[in-house]
């Protein structure tokens, strides 16, 4: 008595659920995280090692630096255009496939014809990481509430960057160990395959809030069990007659 707050009705959302358990069991969350990690790893590796690779195939340091600048600049158009496209298509996996194709084309070009059409390979590699803004946009497009969006964003970026961070060091060790770039480029092509597979799960038209809460079958954002037939808190069973003013006398 004396409280001025409004009591929560049967249709009001329940407090946020245990998002950690939902995220760890969500193919959507893991798809986004692995795709984010593989895309970031490829970007970090290219920023770190592309100049060295280009000088090894015959460019002088100045030309290698100019091509690295081109690689970096090509990320801006994707950052502006891709989020708009992502909101207009139901299954943006085709966008992921397009960018993965660019990365594979650039790597294969450097592998089989490193001194031919070098500008083309660099352009393809510069366009390829455009999956990055798409994945960030999907974090919001695959959630309905701020709580879910925050939880998913933290999981995707935390796990993704953890996967990506060792990439440049491991590539450097592989290059030193093999004495060339062939093994490095093959490994990077394989990583793009992982990105493509994870992107398929990330682009499925599902919402994080629709995943059941572990152990209860309830969704974290609503507190309601899917397919439940029991009486809701403070509510009526389906088919019960709602008492009118005359019935309450």
PDB file of C-alpha atoms in Angstrom:
ATOM      1  CA  UNK A   1       0.000   0.000   0.000  1.00  0.00           C
ATOM      2  CA  UNK A   2       1.229   3.489  -0.752  1.00  0.00           C
ATOM      3  CA  UNK A   3       3.090   2.405  -3.869  1.00  0.00           C
ATOM      4  CA  UNK A   4       2.670   4.709  -6.841  1.00  0.00           C
ATOM      5  CA  UNK A   5       4.083   2.285  -9.430  1.00  0.00           C
ATOM      6  CA  UNK A   6       1.917   0.352 -11.860  1.00  0.00           C
ATOM      7  CA  UNK A   7       1.634  -3.391 -11.312  1.00  0.00           C
ATOM      8  CA  UNK A   8       2.916  -5.493 -14.150  1.00  0.00           C
ATOM      9  CA  UNK A   9       0.032  -6.972 -16.100  1.00  0.00           C
ATOM     10  CA  UNK A  10      -0.060 -10.374 -17.748  1.00  0.00           C
ATOM     11  CA  UNK A  11       0.989  -8.917 -21.122  1.00  0.00           C
ATOM     12  CA  UNK A  12       3.931  -6.885 -19.825  1.00  0.00           C
ATOM     13  CA  UNK A  13       7.419  -8.215 -20.559  1.00  0.00           C
ATOM     14  CA  UNK A  14       9.225 -10.057 -17.811  1.00  0.00           C
ATOM     15  CA  UNK A  15      12.693  -9.009 -16.676  1.00  0.00           C
ATOM     16  CA  UNK A  16      15.554  -9.939 -19.018  1.00  0.00           C
ATOM     17  CA  UNK A  17      16.488 -13.595 -18.948  1.00  0.00           C
ATOM     18  CA  UNK A  18      19.870 -15.359 -18.786  1.00  0.00           C
ATOM     19  CA  UNK A  19      21.283 -14.215 -22.118  1.00  0.00           C
ATOM     20  CA  UNK A  20      24.589 -16.046 -21.670  1.00  0.00           C
ATOM     21  CA  UNK A  21      22.886 -19.423 -21.847  1.00  0.00           C
ATOM     22  CA  UNK A  22      20.801 -18.397 -24.836  1.00  0.00           C
ATOM     23  CA  UNK A  23      23.809 -17.051 -26.745  1.00  0.00           C
ATOM     24  CA  UNK A  24      25.969 -20.101 -26.122  1.00  0.00           C
ATOM     25  CA  UNK A  25      23.245 -22.324 -27.595  1.00  0.00           C
ATOM     26  CA  UNK A  26      22.259 -20.048 -30.472  1.00  0.00           C
ATOM     27  CA  UNK A  27      23.382 -20.933 -34.026  1.00  0.00           C
ATOM     28  CA  UNK A  28      22.621 -17.321 -34.922  1.00  0.00           C
ATOM     29  CA  UNK A  29      24.982 -15.947 -32.269  1.00  0.00           C
ATOM     30  CA  UNK A  30      27.780 -18.367 -33.128  1.00  0.00           C
ATOM     31  CA  UNK A  31      27.326 -17.772 -36.841  1.00  0.00           C
ATOM     32  CA  UNK A  32      27.690 -14.037 -36.336  1.00  0.00           C
ATOM     33  CA  UNK A  33      30.659 -14.453 -33.984  1.00  0.00           C
ATOM     34  CA  UNK A  34      32.630 -16.838 -36.213  1.00  0.00           C
ATOM     35  CA  UNK A  35      31.899 -14.826 -39.347  1.00  0.00           C
ATOM     36  CA  UNK A  36      32.913 -11.645 -37.531  1.00  0.00           C
ATOM     37  CA  UNK A  37      36.123 -13.292 -36.352  1.00  0.00           C
ATOM     38  CA  UNK A  38      37.119 -14.696 -39.745  1.00  0.00           C
ATOM     39  CA  UNK A  39      36.380 -11.415 -41.508  1.00  0.00           C
ATOM     40  CA  UNK A  40      38.353  -9.423 -38.944  1.00  0.00           C
ATOM     41  CA  UNK A  41      41.242 -11.891 -39.068  1.00  0.00           C
ATOM     42  CA  UNK A  42      41.535 -11.545 -42.842  1.00  0.00           C
ATOM     43  CA  UNK A  43      41.484  -7.765 -42.528  1.00  0.00           C
ATOM     44  CA  UNK A  44      44.164  -7.722 -39.830  1.00  0.00           C
ATOM     45  CA  UNK A  45      46.369 -10.132 -41.780  1.00  0.00           C
ATOM     46  CA  UNK A  46      46.130  -8.051 -44.934  1.00  0.00           C
ATOM     47  CA  UNK A  47      46.930  -4.812 -43.140  1.00  0.00           C
ATOM     48  CA  UNK A  48      49.919  -6.452 -41.467  1.00  0.00           C
ATOM     49  CA  UNK A  49      51.360  -8.552 -44.287  1.00  0.00           C
ATOM     50  CA  UNK A  50      50.099  -7.307 -47.660  1.00  0.00           C
ATOM     51  CA  UNK A  51      52.999  -4.818 -48.091  1.00  0.00           C
ATOM     52  CA  UNK A  52      55.547  -7.557 -47.379  1.00  0.00           C
ATOM     53  CA  UNK A  53      53.828  -9.918 -49.794  1.00  0.00           C
ATOM     54  CA  UNK A  54      53.790  -7.268 -52.517  1.00  0.00           C
ATOM     55  CA  UNK A  55      57.457  -6.416 -52.088  1.00  0.00           C
ATOM     56  CA  UNK A  56      58.303 -10.114 -52.243  1.00  0.00           C
ATOM     57  CA  UNK A  57      56.642 -10.369 -55.668  1.00  0.00           C
ATOM     58  CA  UNK A  58      58.704  -7.482 -57.006  1.00  0.00           C
ATOM     59  CA  UNK A  59      57.156  -4.148 -56.010  1.00  0.00           C
ATOM     60  CA  UNK A  60      59.225  -1.438 -54.411  1.00  0.00           C
ATOM     61  CA  UNK A  61      58.113  -0.245 -50.949  1.00  0.00           C
ATOM     62  CA  UNK A  62      56.508   2.910 -52.371  1.00  0.00           C
ATOM     63  CA  UNK A  63      54.275   0.979 -54.774  1.00  0.00           C
ATOM     64  CA  UNK A  64      53.391  -1.504 -52.043  1.00  0.00           C
ATOM     65  CA  UNK A  65      52.378   1.372 -49.760  1.00  0.00           C
ATOM     66  CA  UNK A  66      50.142   2.871 -52.454  1.00  0.00           C
ATOM     67  CA  UNK A  67      48.372  -0.429 -52.960  1.00  0.00           C
ATOM     68  CA  UNK A  68      47.879  -0.796 -49.220  1.00  0.00           C
ATOM     69  CA  UNK A  69      46.312   2.681 -49.185  1.00  0.00           C
ATOM     70  CA  UNK A  70      43.961   1.590 -51.971  1.00  0.00           C
ATOM     71  CA  UNK A  71      43.094  -1.540 -50.010  1.00  0.00           C
ATOM     72  CA  UNK A  72      42.203   0.559 -46.962  1.00  0.00           C
ATOM     73  CA  UNK A  73      40.185   3.140 -48.924  1.00  0.00           C
ATOM     74  CA  UNK A  74      37.964   0.528 -50.545  1.00  0.00           C
ATOM     75  CA  UNK A  75      36.400  -0.276 -47.186  1.00  0.00           C
ATOM     76  CA  UNK A  76      34.573   3.078 -47.046  1.00  0.00           C
ATOM     77  CA  UNK A  77      32.021   2.483 -49.841  1.00  0.00           C
ATOM     78  CA  UNK A  78      31.041  -0.844 -48.298  1.00  0.00           C
ATOM     79  CA  UNK A  79      30.519   0.765 -44.898  1.00  0.00           C
ATOM     80  CA  UNK A  80      28.079   3.243 -46.453  1.00  0.00           C
ATOM     81  CA  UNK A  81      26.167   0.964 -48.818  1.00  0.00           C
ATOM     82  CA  UNK A  82      26.029  -2.462 -47.172  1.00  0.00           C
ATOM     83  CA  UNK A  83      23.907  -1.539 -44.095  1.00  0.00           C
ATOM     84  CA  UNK A  84      21.242  -0.091 -46.404  1.00  0.00           C
ATOM     85  CA  UNK A  85      21.221  -3.241 -48.531  1.00  0.00           C
ATOM     86  CA  UNK A  86      21.028  -5.459 -45.451  1.00  0.00           C
ATOM     87  CA  UNK A  87      17.772  -3.818 -44.361  1.00  0.00           C
ATOM     88  CA  UNK A  88      16.180  -4.361 -47.766  1.00  0.00           C
ATOM     89  CA  UNK A  89      16.785  -8.082 -48.226  1.00  0.00           C
ATOM     90  CA  UNK A  90      15.376 -10.923 -46.164  1.00  0.00           C
ATOM     91  CA  UNK A  91      18.343 -13.253 -46.688  1.00  0.00           C
ATOM     92  CA  UNK A  92      21.515 -11.154 -47.024  1.00  0.00           C
ATOM     93  CA  UNK A  93      23.623 -14.290 -47.452  1.00  0.00           C
ATOM     94  CA  UNK A  94      24.080 -13.362 -51.103  1.00  0.00           C
ATOM     95  CA  UNK A  95      25.998 -10.287 -49.917  1.00  0.00           C
ATOM     96  CA  UNK A  96      28.248 -12.465 -47.770  1.00  0.00           C
ATOM     97  CA  UNK A  97      28.861 -14.790 -50.725  1.00  0.00           C
ATOM     98  CA  UNK A  98      29.760 -11.846 -52.956  1.00  0.00           C
ATOM     99  CA  UNK A  99      32.346 -10.488 -50.531  1.00  0.00           C
ATOM    100  CA  UNK A 100      33.763 -13.960 -49.897  1.00  0.00           C
ATOM    101  CA  UNK A 101      34.122 -14.388 -53.641  1.00  0.00           C
ATOM    102  CA  UNK A 102      36.121 -11.167 -53.796  1.00  0.00           C
ATOM    103  CA  UNK A 103      38.498 -12.376 -51.082  1.00  0.00           C
ATOM    104  CA  UNK A 104      38.982 -15.765 -52.705  1.00  0.00           C
ATOM    105  CA  UNK A 105      39.530 -14.129 -56.088  1.00  0.00           C
ATOM    106  CA  UNK A 106      42.202 -11.857 -54.658  1.00  0.00           C
ATOM    107  CA  UNK A 107      43.993 -14.668 -52.840  1.00  0.00           C
ATOM    108  CA  UNK A 108      43.905 -17.020 -55.825  1.00  0.00           C
ATOM    109  CA  UNK A 109      45.128 -14.220 -58.077  1.00  0.00           C
ATOM    110  CA  UNK A 110      48.114 -13.599 -55.820  1.00  0.00           C
ATOM    111  CA  UNK A 111      48.713 -17.334 -55.665  1.00  0.00           C
ATOM    112  CA  UNK A 112      48.674 -18.172 -59.380  1.00  0.00           C
ATOM    113  CA  UNK A 113      49.522 -14.850 -61.067  1.00  0.00           C
ATOM    114  CA  UNK A 114      51.114 -12.509 -58.517  1.00  0.00           C
ATOM    115  CA  UNK A 115      52.758 -10.239 -61.101  1.00  0.00           C
ATOM    116  CA  UNK A 116      49.776 -10.071 -63.472  1.00  0.00           C
ATOM    117  CA  UNK A 117      46.855  -7.688 -62.884  1.00  0.00           C
ATOM    118  CA  UNK A 118      48.140  -6.903 -59.412  1.00  0.00           C
ATOM    119  CA  UNK A 119      45.836  -3.893 -59.117  1.00  0.00           C
ATOM    120  CA  UNK A 120      42.858  -6.194 -59.698  1.00  0.00           C
ATOM    121  CA  UNK A 121      43.885  -8.542 -56.893  1.00  0.00           C
ATOM    122  CA  UNK A 122      44.335  -5.632 -54.492  1.00  0.00           C
ATOM    123  CA  UNK A 123      40.932  -4.187 -55.422  1.00  0.00           C
ATOM    124  CA  UNK A 124      39.255  -7.547 -54.821  1.00  0.00           C
ATOM    125  CA  UNK A 125      40.963  -7.860 -51.449  1.00  0.00           C
ATOM    126  CA  UNK A 126      39.933  -4.318 -50.549  1.00  0.00           C
ATOM    127  CA  UNK A 127      36.273  -4.966 -51.341  1.00  0.00           C
ATOM    128  CA  UNK A 128      36.201  -8.391 -49.664  1.00  0.00           C
ATOM    129  CA  UNK A 129      36.076  -7.291 -45.998  1.00  0.00           C
ATOM    130  CA  UNK A 130      32.756  -5.530 -46.671  1.00  0.00           C
ATOM    131  CA  UNK A 131      31.125  -8.298 -44.650  1.00  0.00           C
ATOM    132  CA  UNK A 132      32.157  -6.341 -41.527  1.00  0.00           C
ATOM    133  CA  UNK A 133      29.431  -3.634 -41.690  1.00  0.00           C
ATOM    134  CA  UNK A 134      26.907  -6.268 -42.736  1.00  0.00           C
ATOM    135  CA  UNK A 135      27.539  -8.343 -39.608  1.00  0.00           C
ATOM    136  CA  UNK A 136      27.283  -5.302 -37.350  1.00  0.00           C
ATOM    137  CA  UNK A 137      23.967  -4.427 -38.974  1.00  0.00           C
ATOM    138  CA  UNK A 138      22.664  -7.973 -38.533  1.00  0.00           C
ATOM    139  CA  UNK A 139      23.198  -7.707 -34.773  1.00  0.00           C
ATOM    140  CA  UNK A 140      20.361  -5.169 -34.720  1.00  0.00           C
ATOM    141  CA  UNK A 141      18.271  -6.762 -37.457  1.00  0.00           C
ATOM    142  CA  UNK A 142      18.196 -10.124 -35.663  1.00  0.00           C
ATOM    143  CA  UNK A 143      17.028  -8.738 -32.296  1.00  0.00           C
ATOM    144  CA  UNK A 144      13.867  -6.968 -31.152  1.00  0.00           C
ATOM    145  CA  UNK A 145      14.895  -5.386 -27.857  1.00  0.00           C
ATOM    146  CA  UNK A 146      17.809  -3.243 -26.636  1.00  0.00           C
ATOM    147  CA  UNK A 147      18.713  -5.909 -24.060  1.00  0.00           C
ATOM    148  CA  UNK A 148      18.998  -8.614 -26.700  1.00  0.00           C
ATOM    149  CA  UNK A 149      20.916  -6.358 -29.065  1.00  0.00           C
ATOM    150  CA  UNK A 150      23.403  -5.422 -26.344  1.00  0.00           C
ATOM    151  CA  UNK A 151      23.919  -9.037 -25.307  1.00  0.00           C
ATOM    152  CA  UNK A 152      24.359 -10.247 -28.886  1.00  0.00           C
ATOM    153  CA  UNK A 153      26.730  -7.414 -29.766  1.00  0.00           C
ATOM    154  CA  UNK A 154      28.931  -8.135 -26.762  1.00  0.00           C
ATOM    155  CA  UNK A 155      29.048 -11.841 -27.554  1.00  0.00           C
ATOM    156  CA  UNK A 156      29.743 -11.389 -31.270  1.00  0.00           C
ATOM    157  CA  UNK A 157      32.473  -8.802 -30.846  1.00  0.00           C
ATOM    158  CA  UNK A 158      34.071 -10.476 -27.842  1.00  0.00           C
ATOM    159  CA  UNK A 159      34.248 -13.939 -29.393  1.00  0.00           C
ATOM    160  CA  UNK A 160      34.964 -12.567 -32.850  1.00  0.00           C
ATOM    161  CA  UNK A 161      37.916 -10.412 -31.872  1.00  0.00           C
ATOM    162  CA  UNK A 162      39.298 -13.251 -29.748  1.00  0.00           C
ATOM    163  CA  UNK A 163      39.298 -15.440 -32.863  1.00  0.00           C
ATOM    164  CA  UNK A 164      40.816 -12.716 -35.033  1.00  0.00           C
ATOM    165  CA  UNK A 165      43.580 -11.414 -32.771  1.00  0.00           C
ATOM    166  CA  UNK A 166      46.083 -14.285 -33.185  1.00  0.00           C
ATOM    167  CA  UNK A 167      45.737 -14.200 -36.975  1.00  0.00           C
ATOM    168  CA  UNK A 168      48.606 -11.865 -37.941  1.00  0.00           C
ATOM    169  CA  UNK A 169      51.042 -13.573 -35.561  1.00  0.00           C
ATOM    170  CA  UNK A 170      50.144 -17.069 -36.760  1.00  0.00           C
ATOM    171  CA  UNK A 171      50.412 -15.992 -40.390  1.00  0.00           C
ATOM    172  CA  UNK A 172      53.831 -14.504 -39.704  1.00  0.00           C
ATOM    173  CA  UNK A 173      55.001 -17.730 -38.105  1.00  0.00           C
ATOM    174  CA  UNK A 174      53.642 -19.733 -41.023  1.00  0.00           C
ATOM    175  CA  UNK A 175      55.405 -17.480 -43.512  1.00  0.00           C
ATOM    176  CA  UNK A 176      58.713 -17.777 -41.683  1.00  0.00           C
ATOM    177  CA  UNK A 177      58.315 -21.521 -41.242  1.00  0.00           C
ATOM    178  CA  UNK A 178      57.537 -22.214 -44.907  1.00  0.00           C
ATOM    179  CA  UNK A 179      59.720 -19.515 -46.424  1.00  0.00           C
ATOM    180  CA  UNK A 180      56.988 -18.277 -48.753  1.00  0.00           C
ATOM    181  CA  UNK A 181      53.402 -17.120 -49.124  1.00  0.00           C
ATOM    182  CA  UNK A 182      51.766 -20.151 -50.735  1.00  0.00           C
ATOM    183  CA  UNK A 183      50.772 -21.837 -47.473  1.00  0.00           C
ATOM    184  CA  UNK A 184      49.597 -18.503 -46.072  1.00  0.00           C
ATOM    185  CA  UNK A 185      47.314 -17.840 -49.040  1.00  0.00           C
ATOM    186  CA  UNK A 186      45.902 -21.369 -48.901  1.00  0.00           C
ATOM    187  CA  UNK A 187      45.103 -20.977 -45.194  1.00  0.00           C
ATOM    188  CA  UNK A 188      43.424 -17.639 -45.887  1.00  0.00           C
ATOM    189  CA  UNK A 189      41.267 -19.205 -48.598  1.00  0.00           C
ATOM    190  CA  UNK A 190      40.204 -21.874 -46.095  1.00  0.00           C
ATOM    191  CA  UNK A 191      39.358 -19.163 -43.553  1.00  0.00           C
ATOM    192  CA  UNK A 192      37.098 -17.527 -46.130  1.00  0.00           C
ATOM    193  CA  UNK A 193      35.311 -20.863 -46.488  1.00  0.00           C
ATOM    194  CA  UNK A 194      34.710 -20.841 -42.732  1.00  0.00           C
ATOM    195  CA  UNK A 195      33.436 -17.262 -43.025  1.00  0.00           C
ATOM    196  CA  UNK A 196      31.017 -18.317 -45.759  1.00  0.00           C
ATOM    197  CA  UNK A 197      29.650 -21.220 -43.722  1.00  0.00           C
ATOM    198  CA  UNK A 198      29.231 -19.113 -40.598  1.00  0.00           C
ATOM    199  CA  UNK A 199      27.621 -16.374 -42.660  1.00  0.00           C
ATOM    200  CA  UNK A 200      24.874 -18.771 -43.702  1.00  0.00           C
ATOM    201  CA  UNK A 201      23.849 -19.222 -40.054  1.00  0.00           C
ATOM    202  CA  UNK A 202      24.239 -15.492 -39.378  1.00  0.00           C
ATOM    203  CA  UNK A 203      21.892 -14.560 -42.216  1.00  0.00           C
ATOM    204  CA  UNK A 204      19.037 -16.927 -41.411  1.00  0.00           C
ATOM    205  CA  UNK A 205      15.767 -14.997 -40.845  1.00  0.00           C
ATOM    206  CA  UNK A 206      15.455 -15.775 -37.132  1.00  0.00           C
ATOM    207  CA  UNK A 207      15.360 -13.558 -34.065  1.00  0.00           C
ATOM    208  CA  UNK A 208      17.471 -14.094 -30.959  1.00  0.00           C
ATOM    209  CA  UNK A 209      14.481 -13.577 -28.663  1.00  0.00           C
ATOM    210  CA  UNK A 210      12.743 -16.584 -30.223  1.00  0.00           C
ATOM    211  CA  UNK A 211      15.366 -18.959 -28.821  1.00  0.00           C
ATOM    212  CA  UNK A 212      14.100 -20.838 -25.717  1.00  0.00           C
ATOM    213  CA  UNK A 213      15.594 -20.047 -22.342  1.00  0.00           C
ATOM    214  CA  UNK A 214      17.797 -22.980 -21.257  1.00  0.00           C
ATOM    215  CA  UNK A 215      15.956 -25.391 -18.978  1.00  0.00           C
ATOM    216  CA  UNK A 216      12.581 -23.669 -19.195  1.00  0.00           C
ATOM    217  CA  UNK A 217      11.550 -23.361 -22.827  1.00  0.00           C
ATOM    218  CA  UNK A 218      10.800 -19.697 -22.184  1.00  0.00           C
ATOM    219  CA  UNK A 219      12.072 -16.866 -24.323  1.00  0.00           C
ATOM    220  CA  UNK A 220      14.352 -14.400 -22.483  1.00  0.00           C
ATOM    221  CA  UNK A 221      12.512 -11.281 -23.562  1.00  0.00           C
ATOM    222  CA  UNK A 222       8.952 -12.298 -22.726  1.00  0.00           C
ATOM    223  CA  UNK A 223       8.987 -14.822 -19.911  1.00  0.00           C
ATOM    224  CA  UNK A 224       6.369 -16.887 -21.752  1.00  0.00           C
ATOM    225  CA  UNK A 225       6.760 -20.580 -22.554  1.00  0.00           C
ATOM    226  CA  UNK A 226       6.285 -21.451 -26.195  1.00  0.00           C
ATOM    227  CA  UNK A 227       3.211 -23.587 -26.765  1.00  0.00           C
ATOM    228  CA  UNK A 228       2.122 -23.364 -23.134  1.00  0.00           C
ATOM    229  CA  UNK A 229      -1.493 -24.123 -22.287  1.00  0.00           C
ATOM    230  CA  UNK A 230      -1.555 -23.356 -18.587  1.00  0.00           C
ATOM    231  CA  UNK A 231      -3.049 -20.342 -16.866  1.00  0.00           C
ATOM    232  CA  UNK A 232      -1.002 -17.161 -17.252  1.00  0.00           C
ATOM    233  CA  UNK A 233      -0.222 -15.126 -14.164  1.00  0.00           C
ATOM    234  CA  UNK A 234      -3.182 -12.972 -13.350  1.00  0.00           C
ATOM    235  CA  UNK A 235      -4.996 -14.065 -16.523  1.00  0.00           C
ATOM    236  CA  UNK A 236      -7.800 -16.415 -17.568  1.00  0.00           C
ATOM    237  CA  UNK A 237      -7.823 -19.749 -19.287  1.00  0.00           C
ATOM    238  CA  UNK A 238      -8.684 -19.820 -22.950  1.00  0.00           C
ATOM    239  CA  UNK A 239     -12.482 -20.128 -23.212  1.00  0.00           C
ATOM    240  CA  UNK A 240     -13.247 -18.665 -19.748  1.00  0.00           C
ATOM    241  CA  UNK A 241     -15.944 -16.031 -19.740  1.00  0.00           C
ATOM    242  CA  UNK A 242     -14.692 -12.663 -18.636  1.00  0.00           C
ATOM    243  CA  UNK A 243     -16.942 -11.441 -15.756  1.00  0.00           C
ATOM    244  CA  UNK A 244     -18.844  -8.321 -16.616  1.00  0.00           C
ATOM    245  CA  UNK A 245     -20.138  -5.646 -14.228  1.00  0.00           C
ATOM    246  CA  UNK A 246     -23.352  -7.573 -13.497  1.00  0.00           C
ATOM    247  CA  UNK A 247     -21.535 -10.824 -12.751  1.00  0.00           C
ATOM    248  CA  UNK A 248     -19.396  -9.138 -10.114  1.00  0.00           C
ATOM    249  CA  UNK A 249     -22.345  -8.129  -7.988  1.00  0.00           C
TER     250      UNK A 249
END
